[in-house]
Structures are given as structure tokens and as C-alpha cells.
Amino acid sequence: MRHHRLSLTIALLASAFAAPAMAAVPFFNASCPGGIDVHADEGGPVYVQGREATLKRFNDRYVEARDANSGITLSISTGGDGAPQVSYTGRGGANGICQVSSGGSPAAAEGGRHHRDQDRDDDAALPREVTCESTDQRQVSCDMDTRGTVEIVRQLSRTRCEQGSNWGLSRHSVWVNGGCRATFRNMSKAAANAPAGDTALGSCNASKGAQGTLVTQVPVGTDYQELIIDYPDGRFLCMMRNDGRVQSVTPLRRRGG
């Protein structure tokens, strides 16, 4: 009887000091200033530019994700309504608020595909040249079609505008800060001719020899598209040229592995 009570006491103590439940990472896609693309599955993992980030969980509503390759750390918090809020810090003091394009739960994935189709329509409606000005050192975002190559065609500020330092690109905008003021122009037509989501997915599926579900598709430079695709055996990264040729299909995470 004494042995039974001792076993029960040990079990209760083990329960009391058990590790806390893992913080919930909500499902979302986001674009951060500087052209940083983020995707998170519900419960993790979190991908930064297609790379799986290292998670550090603080509580059930706050988690950080670090990409050692780029030096980017994401701060991900979840409000009472379950909506994620995402910000980032990077090398050289870079920081900003990320635009969350979809969130909630995996049920939003189907809606996310519709959102990506809508994104392409929105891109076509955006201007290919804008004047964007940072006043009082503040960060400002200006809507623009940023597919392809964007360059400064006219500097307006005494402060020199340097890409990655005080100006950069997000998925649907150019951003400036630190007093940079300039006129930006989209110099490339390559991105406008990039394969649409269904066509690109079909090419990657043919190369993989399996039917997959598109998670994200983002341009990389002026010549490539980066697709993250879920296949029956796991999640893969497909790198494809804008002419439709698949360069590689590599695993990010295998199921059961």
C-alpha cells in the first residue's frame, strides 16, 4: 500500500513539472519589407524564404523564428481572435512590420490559393513607376508592381538611397526609410511573363512525378520562381525558371521522417 502511494506521488509530481504545452503557431503567409516571404504551418514549422527557421517558444501566444542563413528573426504573436501579428529584425538594424496575407487555420489554405490568384491580378493593376519618399526618417511603403527588376531612375533626397539599407521591395510595394526619397521604375518584363500558379505547379509535378498542392509561389530575382509544394511524401521546394524549365525539386520536410 505504501509503495502504491509513493508511485502515485511520483506520478503527480511528474505531471506538475512536465514541460508546458508547445506554443501554437498559427497558419499564415506574410511579406516583410525587403522582399522577405514567410510561410507558417499551424503548430510549425515556419519558413523564411523557403528555409525552415529555428523556433523559440515563450508562451502560448508568442514565438520567435530565426533564420540563421539571413540573420532574420521573426516575432510572431497571436491575438485573442487568433489573428497573427508578425514583425522582424535583421542584420544591420533592419526591422519592420510584416503584412500577413492569410491566417487562421489550415482550412484557410484553399482560400490562400484564391488569394494568390488575386495577387497576380492585383500585380497587373499596380503602377510600374512610383515616387516614394521617407520624411522625418520614417518608413513608408508605396504600392508598386515589384515583379522583376526595380531600379531607382531619379534620386530626390540628399541622403543616398541604398537597397537593403534604406529602401527595398515587398511583394506589392517598394519601401523607403531613413530619409530616402526617389522615383522607382520596374525595368523588367520577365516577371510579367512568368508561368501562372497552375502552369508552374504542373511543371513541378511533372518533374517530381507526383501530384502536389501549391503552398507558396514567389519570384526570385528576375529569372526564377520559387514554389513550395506539398506532396504525398512531404514538402518540397521547386526552383523553376520563368521560361517554365524546372531546375530542381528538393525536399524540405519528408513525412514520417
PDB file of C-alpha atoms in Angstrom:
ATOM      1  CA  MET A   1       0.000   0.000   0.000  1.00  0.00           C
ATOM      2  CA  ARG A   2       2.843   2.338   0.881  1.00  0.00           C
ATOM      3  CA  HIS A   3       4.511   1.526  -2.425  1.00  0.00           C
ATOM      4  CA  HIS A   4       1.280   2.392  -4.265  1.00  0.00           C
ATOM      5  CA  ARG A   5       1.032   5.803  -2.536  1.00  0.00           C
ATOM      6  CA  LEU A   6       4.682   6.525  -3.390  1.00  0.00           C
ATOM      7  CA  SER A   7       4.122   5.702  -7.045  1.00  0.00           C
ATOM      8  CA  LEU A   8       1.054   7.959  -7.125  1.00  0.00           C
ATOM      9  CA  THR A   9       3.026  10.815  -5.528  1.00  0.00           C
ATOM     10  CA  ILE A  10       5.826  10.475  -8.097  1.00  0.00           C
ATOM     11  CA  ALA A  11       3.280  10.483 -10.925  1.00  0.00           C
ATOM     12  CA  LEU A  12       1.627  13.648  -9.600  1.00  0.00           C
ATOM     13  CA  LEU A  13       4.973  15.411  -9.224  1.00  0.00           C
ATOM     14  CA  ALA A  14       5.986  14.426 -12.745  1.00  0.00           C
ATOM     15  CA  SER A  15       2.708  15.858 -14.039  1.00  0.00           C
ATOM     16  CA  ALA A  16       3.173  19.095 -12.112  1.00  0.00           C
ATOM     17  CA  PHE A  17       6.671  19.678 -13.507  1.00  0.00           C
ATOM     18  CA  ALA A  18       6.005  18.465 -17.033  1.00  0.00           C
ATOM     19  CA  ALA A  19       7.105  20.758 -19.855  1.00  0.00           C
ATOM     20  CA  PRO A  20       4.435  23.294 -20.810  1.00  0.00           C
ATOM     21  CA  ALA A  21       2.399  22.746 -23.931  1.00  0.00           C
ATOM     22  CA  MET A  22       4.084  23.895 -27.123  1.00  0.00           C
ATOM     23  CA  ALA A  23       3.033  27.362 -28.200  1.00  0.00           C
ATOM     24  CA  ALA A  24       0.594  27.414 -31.072  1.00  0.00           C
ATOM     25  CA  VAL A  25       1.971  28.778 -34.334  1.00  0.00           C
ATOM     26  CA  PRO A  26      -0.975  29.900 -36.498  1.00  0.00           C
ATOM     27  CA  PHE A  27      -1.216  29.129 -40.200  1.00  0.00           C
ATOM     28  CA  PHE A  28      -0.278  32.209 -42.248  1.00  0.00           C
ATOM     29  CA  ASN A  29       1.609  33.652 -45.206  1.00  0.00           C
ATOM     30  CA  ALA A  30       3.325  37.030 -44.859  1.00  0.00           C
ATOM     31  CA  SER A  31       5.506  39.502 -46.750  1.00  0.00           C
ATOM     32  CA  CYS A  32       8.070  41.534 -44.821  1.00  0.00           C
ATOM     33  CA  PRO A  33       9.851  44.698 -46.004  1.00  0.00           C
ATOM     34  CA  GLY A  34      12.841  43.877 -48.155  1.00  0.00           C
ATOM     35  CA  GLY A  35      11.056  41.145 -50.116  1.00  0.00           C
ATOM     36  CA  ILE A  36      11.123  38.613 -47.270  1.00  0.00           C
ATOM     37  CA  ASP A  37       8.500  35.887 -47.715  1.00  0.00           C
ATOM     38  CA  VAL A  38       7.275  33.862 -44.751  1.00  0.00           C
ATOM     39  CA  HIS A  39       5.034  30.809 -44.500  1.00  0.00           C
ATOM     40  CA  ALA A  40       3.942  29.045 -41.317  1.00  0.00           C
ATOM     41  CA  ASP A  41       2.032  25.824 -40.808  1.00  0.00           C
ATOM     42  CA  GLU A  42      -0.291  25.565 -37.830  1.00  0.00           C
ATOM     43  CA  GLY A  43       1.901  24.413 -34.955  1.00  0.00           C
ATOM     44  CA  GLY A  44       5.040  24.976 -37.064  1.00  0.00           C
ATOM     45  CA  PRO A  45       7.398  24.846 -38.782  1.00  0.00           C
ATOM     46  CA  VAL A  46       7.964  28.406 -40.050  1.00  0.00           C
ATOM     47  CA  TYR A  47       9.706  29.004 -43.384  1.00  0.00           C
ATOM     48  CA  VAL A  48      11.686  32.170 -44.246  1.00  0.00           C
ATOM     49  CA  GLN A  49      12.404  32.440 -47.981  1.00  0.00           C
ATOM     50  CA  GLY A  50      11.691  28.713 -48.253  1.00  0.00           C
ATOM     51  CA  ARG A  51      14.100  27.752 -45.447  1.00  0.00           C
ATOM     52  CA  GLU A  52      12.859  26.192 -42.211  1.00  0.00           C
ATOM     53  CA  ALA A  53      13.572  28.529 -39.305  1.00  0.00           C
ATOM     54  CA  THR A  54      14.516  27.594 -35.748  1.00  0.00           C
ATOM     55  CA  LEU A  55      11.637  28.192 -33.317  1.00  0.00           C
ATOM     56  CA  LYS A  56      11.933  29.551 -29.790  1.00  0.00           C
ATOM     57  CA  ARG A  57       8.645  29.392 -27.886  1.00  0.00           C
ATOM     58  CA  PHE A  58       7.985  31.744 -24.992  1.00  0.00           C
ATOM     59  CA  ASN A  59       4.299  31.138 -24.210  1.00  0.00           C
ATOM     60  CA  ASP A  60       1.110  30.029 -25.922  1.00  0.00           C
ATOM     61  CA  ARG A  61       0.782  33.347 -27.758  1.00  0.00           C
ATOM     62  CA  TYR A  62       4.340  34.330 -28.640  1.00  0.00           C
ATOM     63  CA  VAL A  63       7.076  32.577 -30.591  1.00  0.00           C
ATOM     64  CA  GLU A  64      10.241  33.668 -32.375  1.00  0.00           C
ATOM     65  CA  ALA A  65      11.570  32.105 -35.578  1.00  0.00           C
ATOM     66  CA  ARG A  66      15.223  32.618 -36.574  1.00  0.00           C
ATOM     67  CA  ASP A  67      16.737  32.001 -39.981  1.00  0.00           C
ATOM     68  CA  ALA A  68      20.484  31.616 -39.366  1.00  0.00           C
ATOM     69  CA  ASN A  69      21.243  31.966 -43.083  1.00  0.00           C
ATOM     70  CA  SER A  70      19.894  35.511 -43.396  1.00  0.00           C
ATOM     71  CA  GLY A  71      20.134  36.556 -39.735  1.00  0.00           C
ATOM     72  CA  ILE A  72      16.406  37.347 -39.693  1.00  0.00           C
ATOM     73  CA  THR A  73      14.384  36.851 -36.517  1.00  0.00           C
ATOM     74  CA  LEU A  74      10.596  36.896 -36.743  1.00  0.00           C
ATOM     75  CA  SER A  75       8.419  37.820 -33.781  1.00  0.00           C
ATOM     76  CA  ILE A  76       5.055  36.065 -34.086  1.00  0.00           C
ATOM     77  CA  SER A  77       2.265  36.888 -31.653  1.00  0.00           C
ATOM     78  CA  THR A  78      -1.327  35.697 -31.705  1.00  0.00           C
ATOM     79  CA  GLY A  79      -4.215  37.909 -30.581  1.00  0.00           C
ATOM     80  CA  GLY A  80      -7.326  36.807 -28.754  1.00  0.00           C
ATOM     81  CA  ASP A  81      -9.094  36.348 -32.095  1.00  0.00           C
ATOM     82  CA  GLY A  82      -6.341  34.025 -33.326  1.00  0.00           C
ATOM     83  CA  ALA A  83      -5.040  36.537 -35.883  1.00  0.00           C
ATOM     84  CA  PRO A  84      -1.218  36.540 -36.161  1.00  0.00           C
ATOM     85  CA  GLN A  85       0.904  39.681 -35.946  1.00  0.00           C
ATOM     86  CA  VAL A  86       4.390  39.383 -37.415  1.00  0.00           C
ATOM     87  CA  SER A  87       7.424  41.668 -37.280  1.00  0.00           C
ATOM     88  CA  TYR A  88      11.091  41.086 -37.999  1.00  0.00           C
ATOM     89  CA  THR A  89      14.605  42.218 -37.169  1.00  0.00           C
ATOM     90  CA  GLY A  90      17.651  41.590 -39.318  1.00  0.00           C
ATOM     91  CA  ARG A  91      21.302  42.374 -39.722  1.00  0.00           C
ATOM     92  CA  GLY A  92      22.447  45.981 -39.582  1.00  0.00           C
ATOM     93  CA  GLY A  93      19.461  47.086 -37.517  1.00  0.00           C
ATOM     94  CA  ALA A  94      16.895  46.272 -40.218  1.00  0.00           C
ATOM     95  CA  ASN A  95      13.377  45.880 -38.836  1.00  0.00           C
ATOM     96  CA  GLY A  96       9.762  46.245 -39.862  1.00  0.00           C
ATOM     97  CA  ILE A  97       6.175  45.048 -39.717  1.00  0.00           C
ATOM     98  CA  CYS A  98       5.195  42.157 -41.972  1.00  0.00           C
ATOM     99  CA  GLN A  99       1.966  42.110 -43.972  1.00  0.00           C
ATOM    100  CA  VAL A 100       0.007  38.949 -43.193  1.00  0.00           C
ATOM    101  CA  SER A 101      -1.872  37.849 -46.290  1.00  0.00           C
ATOM    102  CA  SER A 102      -3.730  34.839 -44.864  1.00  0.00           C
ATOM    103  CA  GLY A 103      -4.153  33.262 -41.469  1.00  0.00           C
ATOM    104  CA  GLY A 104      -6.393  31.328 -39.145  1.00  0.00           C
ATOM    105  CA  SER A 105      -6.145  27.596 -39.691  1.00  0.00           C
ATOM    106  CA  PRO A 106      -5.214  25.035 -42.348  1.00  0.00           C
ATOM    107  CA  ALA A 107      -8.764  25.433 -43.654  1.00  0.00           C
ATOM    108  CA  ALA A 108      -7.552  28.792 -44.969  1.00  0.00           C
ATOM    109  CA  ALA A 109      -5.167  27.040 -47.365  1.00  0.00           C
ATOM    110  CA  GLU A 110      -7.803  26.733 -50.083  1.00  0.00           C
ATOM    111  CA  GLY A 111      -8.634  30.385 -49.630  1.00  0.00           C
ATOM    112  CA  GLY A 112      -4.902  31.092 -49.785  1.00  0.00           C
ATOM    113  CA  ARG A 113      -4.754  29.685 -53.292  1.00  0.00           C
ATOM    114  CA  HIS A 114      -7.557  32.011 -54.359  1.00  0.00           C
ATOM    115  CA  HIS A 115      -5.669  34.845 -52.679  1.00  0.00           C
ATOM    116  CA  ARG A 116      -2.521  34.088 -54.721  1.00  0.00           C
ATOM    117  CA  ASP A 117      -4.582  34.172 -57.924  1.00  0.00           C
ATOM    118  CA  GLN A 118      -5.985  37.510 -56.808  1.00  0.00           C
ATOM    119  CA  ASP A 119      -2.434  38.690 -56.067  1.00  0.00           C
ATOM    120  CA  ARG A 120      -1.449  38.163 -59.677  1.00  0.00           C
ATOM    121  CA  ASP A 121      -4.434  40.207 -60.828  1.00  0.00           C
ATOM    122  CA  ASP A 122      -3.540  42.907 -58.306  1.00  0.00           C
ATOM    123  CA  ASP A 123       0.073  43.000 -59.538  1.00  0.00           C
ATOM    124  CA  ALA A 124      -1.075  43.737 -63.069  1.00  0.00           C
ATOM    125  CA  ALA A 125      -3.133  46.679 -61.797  1.00  0.00           C
ATOM    126  CA  LEU A 126      -0.255  48.232 -59.820  1.00  0.00           C
ATOM    127  CA  PRO A 127       1.909  51.041 -61.260  1.00  0.00           C
ATOM    128  CA  ARG A 128       5.325  50.165 -62.684  1.00  0.00           C
ATOM    129  CA  GLU A 129       6.793  53.531 -61.644  1.00  0.00           C
ATOM    130  CA  VAL A 130       6.289  55.381 -58.342  1.00  0.00           C
ATOM    131  CA  THR A 131       7.840  58.163 -56.313  1.00  0.00           C
ATOM    132  CA  CYS A 132       8.282  57.084 -52.710  1.00  0.00           C
ATOM    133  CA  GLU A 133       9.535  59.468 -50.028  1.00  0.00           C
ATOM    134  CA  SER A 134      10.644  58.967 -46.422  1.00  0.00           C
ATOM    135  CA  THR A 135      10.048  62.104 -44.372  1.00  0.00           C
ATOM    136  CA  ASP A 136      11.249  62.559 -40.787  1.00  0.00           C
ATOM    137  CA  GLN A 137      13.256  59.324 -41.215  1.00  0.00           C
ATOM    138  CA  ARG A 138      10.021  57.311 -41.181  1.00  0.00           C
ATOM    139  CA  GLN A 139       9.409  54.125 -43.135  1.00  0.00           C
ATOM    140  CA  VAL A 140       6.908  54.483 -45.968  1.00  0.00           C
ATOM    141  CA  SER A 141       5.532  51.834 -48.350  1.00  0.00           C
ATOM    142  CA  CYS A 142       4.298  52.707 -51.836  1.00  0.00           C
ATOM    143  CA  ASP A 143       2.158  50.335 -53.916  1.00  0.00           C
ATOM    144  CA  MET A 144       4.007  49.078 -56.986  1.00  0.00           C
ATOM    145  CA  ASP A 145       4.325  46.101 -59.322  1.00  0.00           C
ATOM    146  CA  THR A 146       7.627  44.745 -57.973  1.00  0.00           C
ATOM    147  CA  ARG A 147       7.842  41.616 -60.139  1.00  0.00           C
ATOM    148  CA  GLY A 148      11.172  41.542 -61.910  1.00  0.00           C
ATOM    149  CA  THR A 149      13.859  44.236 -61.622  1.00  0.00           C
ATOM    150  CA  VAL A 150      13.112  47.532 -59.866  1.00  0.00           C
ATOM    151  CA  GLU A 151      15.641  50.365 -60.071  1.00  0.00           C
ATOM    152  CA  ILE A 152      15.948  53.982 -58.990  1.00  0.00           C
ATOM    153  CA  VAL A 153      15.534  56.257 -62.010  1.00  0.00           C
ATOM    154  CA  ARG A 154      15.664  59.545 -60.106  1.00  0.00           C
ATOM    155  CA  GLN A 155      17.129  60.319 -56.680  1.00  0.00           C
ATOM    156  CA  LEU A 156      15.253  63.102 -54.898  1.00  0.00           C
ATOM    157  CA  SER A 157      16.929  63.187 -51.489  1.00  0.00           C
ATOM    158  CA  ARG A 158      20.373  64.289 -50.404  1.00  0.00           C
ATOM    159  CA  THR A 159      20.523  61.055 -48.437  1.00  0.00           C
ATOM    160  CA  ARG A 160      21.855  58.355 -50.734  1.00  0.00           C
ATOM    161  CA  CYS A 161      19.295  55.596 -51.298  1.00  0.00           C
ATOM    162  CA  GLU A 162      20.904  52.157 -50.939  1.00  0.00           C
ATOM    163  CA  GLN A 163      18.923  48.981 -51.483  1.00  0.00           C
ATOM    164  CA  GLY A 164      18.728  46.781 -48.411  1.00  0.00           C
ATOM    165  CA  SER A 165      19.696  49.681 -46.180  1.00  0.00           C
ATOM    166  CA  ASN A 166      17.068  52.396 -46.619  1.00  0.00           C
ATOM    167  CA  TRP A 167      14.950  51.016 -49.443  1.00  0.00           C
ATOM    168  CA  GLY A 168      13.740  47.624 -50.573  1.00  0.00           C
ATOM    169  CA  LEU A 169      10.904  45.618 -52.074  1.00  0.00           C
ATOM    170  CA  SER A 170       7.892  43.776 -50.686  1.00  0.00           C
ATOM    171  CA  ARG A 171       5.538  41.666 -52.747  1.00  0.00           C
ATOM    172  CA  HIS A 172       3.279  44.559 -53.773  1.00  0.00           C
ATOM    173  CA  SER A 173       5.268  47.651 -52.804  1.00  0.00           C
ATOM    174  CA  VAL A 174       8.557  49.468 -52.542  1.00  0.00           C
ATOM    175  CA  TRP A 175       9.540  50.742 -49.078  1.00  0.00           C
ATOM    176  CA  VAL A 176      11.848  53.558 -48.024  1.00  0.00           C
ATOM    177  CA  ASN A 177      13.122  54.838 -44.682  1.00  0.00           C
ATOM    178  CA  GLY A 178      15.962  56.893 -43.195  1.00  0.00           C
ATOM    179  CA  GLY A 179      15.260  59.896 -45.412  1.00  0.00           C
ATOM    180  CA  CYS A 180      15.481  58.114 -48.784  1.00  0.00           C
ATOM    181  CA  ARG A 181      13.318  59.797 -51.444  1.00  0.00           C
ATOM    182  CA  ALA A 182      13.378  58.564 -55.035  1.00  0.00           C
ATOM    183  CA  THR A 183      11.433  57.548 -58.122  1.00  0.00           C
ATOM    184  CA  PHE A 184      11.451  53.807 -58.746  1.00  0.00           C
ATOM    185  CA  ARG A 185      10.707  52.013 -62.015  1.00  0.00           C
ATOM    186  CA  ASN A 186      10.101  48.368 -62.837  1.00  0.00           C
ATOM    187  CA  MET A 187      12.635  47.716 -65.607  1.00  0.00           C
ATOM    188  CA  SER A 188      11.780  44.076 -66.293  1.00  0.00           C
ATOM    189  CA  LYS A 189       9.120  42.391 -68.344  1.00  0.00           C
ATOM    190  CA  ALA A 190      10.336  38.914 -67.431  1.00  0.00           C
ATOM    191  CA  ALA A 191       8.178  38.607 -64.332  1.00  0.00           C
ATOM    192  CA  ALA A 192       5.055  39.556 -66.275  1.00  0.00           C
ATOM    193  CA  ASN A 193       5.696  36.510 -68.465  1.00  0.00           C
ATOM    194  CA  ALA A 194       6.314  34.147 -65.536  1.00  0.00           C
ATOM    195  CA  PRO A 195       4.194  30.995 -65.507  1.00  0.00           C
ATOM    196  CA  ALA A 196       0.926  31.305 -63.602  1.00  0.00           C
ATOM    197  CA  GLY A 197       0.437  29.221 -60.488  1.00  0.00           C
ATOM    198  CA  ASP A 198      -1.398  26.298 -62.120  1.00  0.00           C
ATOM    199  CA  THR A 199       1.104  26.108 -65.010  1.00  0.00           C
ATOM    200  CA  ALA A 200       4.103  26.300 -62.685  1.00  0.00           C
ATOM    201  CA  LEU A 201       2.649  23.668 -60.354  1.00  0.00           C
ATOM    202  CA  GLY A 202       2.018  21.398 -63.334  1.00  0.00           C
ATOM    203  CA  SER A 203       5.659  21.688 -64.428  1.00  0.00           C
ATOM    204  CA  CYS A 204       6.931  20.886 -60.931  1.00  0.00           C
ATOM    205  CA  ASN A 205       4.501  17.972 -60.624  1.00  0.00           C
ATOM    206  CA  ALA A 206       5.737  16.566 -63.930  1.00  0.00           C
ATOM    207  CA  SER A 207       9.341  16.835 -62.774  1.00  0.00           C
ATOM    208  CA  LYS A 208       8.530  15.236 -59.395  1.00  0.00           C
ATOM    209  CA  GLY A 209       6.309  12.571 -60.927  1.00  0.00           C
ATOM    210  CA  ALA A 210       3.542  13.214 -58.394  1.00  0.00           C
ATOM    211  CA  GLN A 211       0.532  15.446 -57.820  1.00  0.00           C
ATOM    212  CA  GLY A 212       1.155  18.159 -55.236  1.00  0.00           C
ATOM    213  CA  THR A 213      -0.630  21.124 -53.678  1.00  0.00           C
ATOM    214  CA  LEU A 214       0.879  24.594 -54.098  1.00  0.00           C
ATOM    215  CA  VAL A 215       1.678  26.325 -50.780  1.00  0.00           C
ATOM    216  CA  THR A 216       3.509  29.460 -51.964  1.00  0.00           C
ATOM    217  CA  GLN A 217       4.968  30.813 -55.200  1.00  0.00           C
ATOM    218  CA  VAL A 218       7.300  33.805 -55.152  1.00  0.00           C
ATOM    219  CA  PRO A 219       9.724  35.350 -57.691  1.00  0.00           C
ATOM    220  CA  VAL A 220      13.456  35.036 -57.023  1.00  0.00           C
ATOM    221  CA  GLY A 221      15.370  37.736 -58.875  1.00  0.00           C
ATOM    222  CA  THR A 222      14.314  38.230 -62.473  1.00  0.00           C
ATOM    223  CA  ASP A 223      14.677  34.699 -63.837  1.00  0.00           C
ATOM    224  CA  TYR A 224      13.288  32.246 -61.299  1.00  0.00           C
ATOM    225  CA  GLN A 225      10.176  31.267 -59.401  1.00  0.00           C
ATOM    226  CA  GLU A 226      10.352  29.520 -56.031  1.00  0.00           C
ATOM    227  CA  LEU A 227       7.454  27.167 -55.281  1.00  0.00           C
ATOM    228  CA  ILE A 228       6.809  25.335 -52.024  1.00  0.00           C
ATOM    229  CA  ILE A 229       4.640  22.294 -52.707  1.00  0.00           C
ATOM    230  CA  ASP A 230       3.070  19.624 -50.508  1.00  0.00           C
ATOM    231  CA  TYR A 231       3.399  16.112 -51.975  1.00  0.00           C
ATOM    232  CA  PRO A 232       2.201  12.795 -50.509  1.00  0.00           C
ATOM    233  CA  ASP A 233       5.745  12.100 -49.230  1.00  0.00           C
ATOM    234  CA  GLY A 234       6.391  15.566 -47.782  1.00  0.00           C
ATOM    235  CA  ARG A 235       7.013  19.248 -48.519  1.00  0.00           C
ATOM    236  CA  PHE A 236       9.352  20.161 -51.388  1.00  0.00           C
ATOM    237  CA  LEU A 237      10.971  23.268 -52.861  1.00  0.00           C
ATOM    238  CA  CYS A 238      10.710  23.571 -56.634  1.00  0.00           C
ATOM    239  CA  MET A 239      13.003  26.068 -58.383  1.00  0.00           C
ATOM    240  CA  MET A 240      11.743  26.942 -61.851  1.00  0.00           C
ATOM    241  CA  ARG A 241      12.924  29.375 -64.494  1.00  0.00           C
ATOM    242  CA  ASN A 242      10.447  31.889 -65.880  1.00  0.00           C
ATOM    243  CA  ASP A 243      10.588  30.036 -69.212  1.00  0.00           C
ATOM    244  CA  GLY A 244       8.976  27.058 -67.469  1.00  0.00           C
ATOM    245  CA  ARG A 245      12.060  24.847 -67.082  1.00  0.00           C
ATOM    246  CA  VAL A 246      12.330  23.165 -63.683  1.00  0.00           C
ATOM    247  CA  GLN A 247      15.822  23.435 -62.237  1.00  0.00           C
ATOM    248  CA  SER A 248      15.352  21.306 -59.118  1.00  0.00           C
ATOM    249  CA  VAL A 249      12.812  19.739 -56.756  1.00  0.00           C
ATOM    250  CA  THR A 250      14.329  19.237 -53.315  1.00  0.00           C
ATOM    251  CA  PRO A 251      12.771  18.047 -50.034  1.00  0.00           C
ATOM    252  CA  LEU A 252      12.173  20.499 -47.192  1.00  0.00           C
ATOM    253  CA  ARG A 253      10.478  18.010 -44.901  1.00  0.00           C
ATOM    254  CA  ARG A 254       9.547  14.391 -45.524  1.00  0.00           C
ATOM    255  CA  ARG A 255       6.509  12.804 -43.947  1.00  0.00           C
ATOM    256  CA  GLY A 256       7.348  10.249 -41.326  1.00  0.00           C
ATOM    257  CA  GLY A 257      10.970  11.393 -41.421  1.00  0.00           C
TER     258      GLY A 257
END
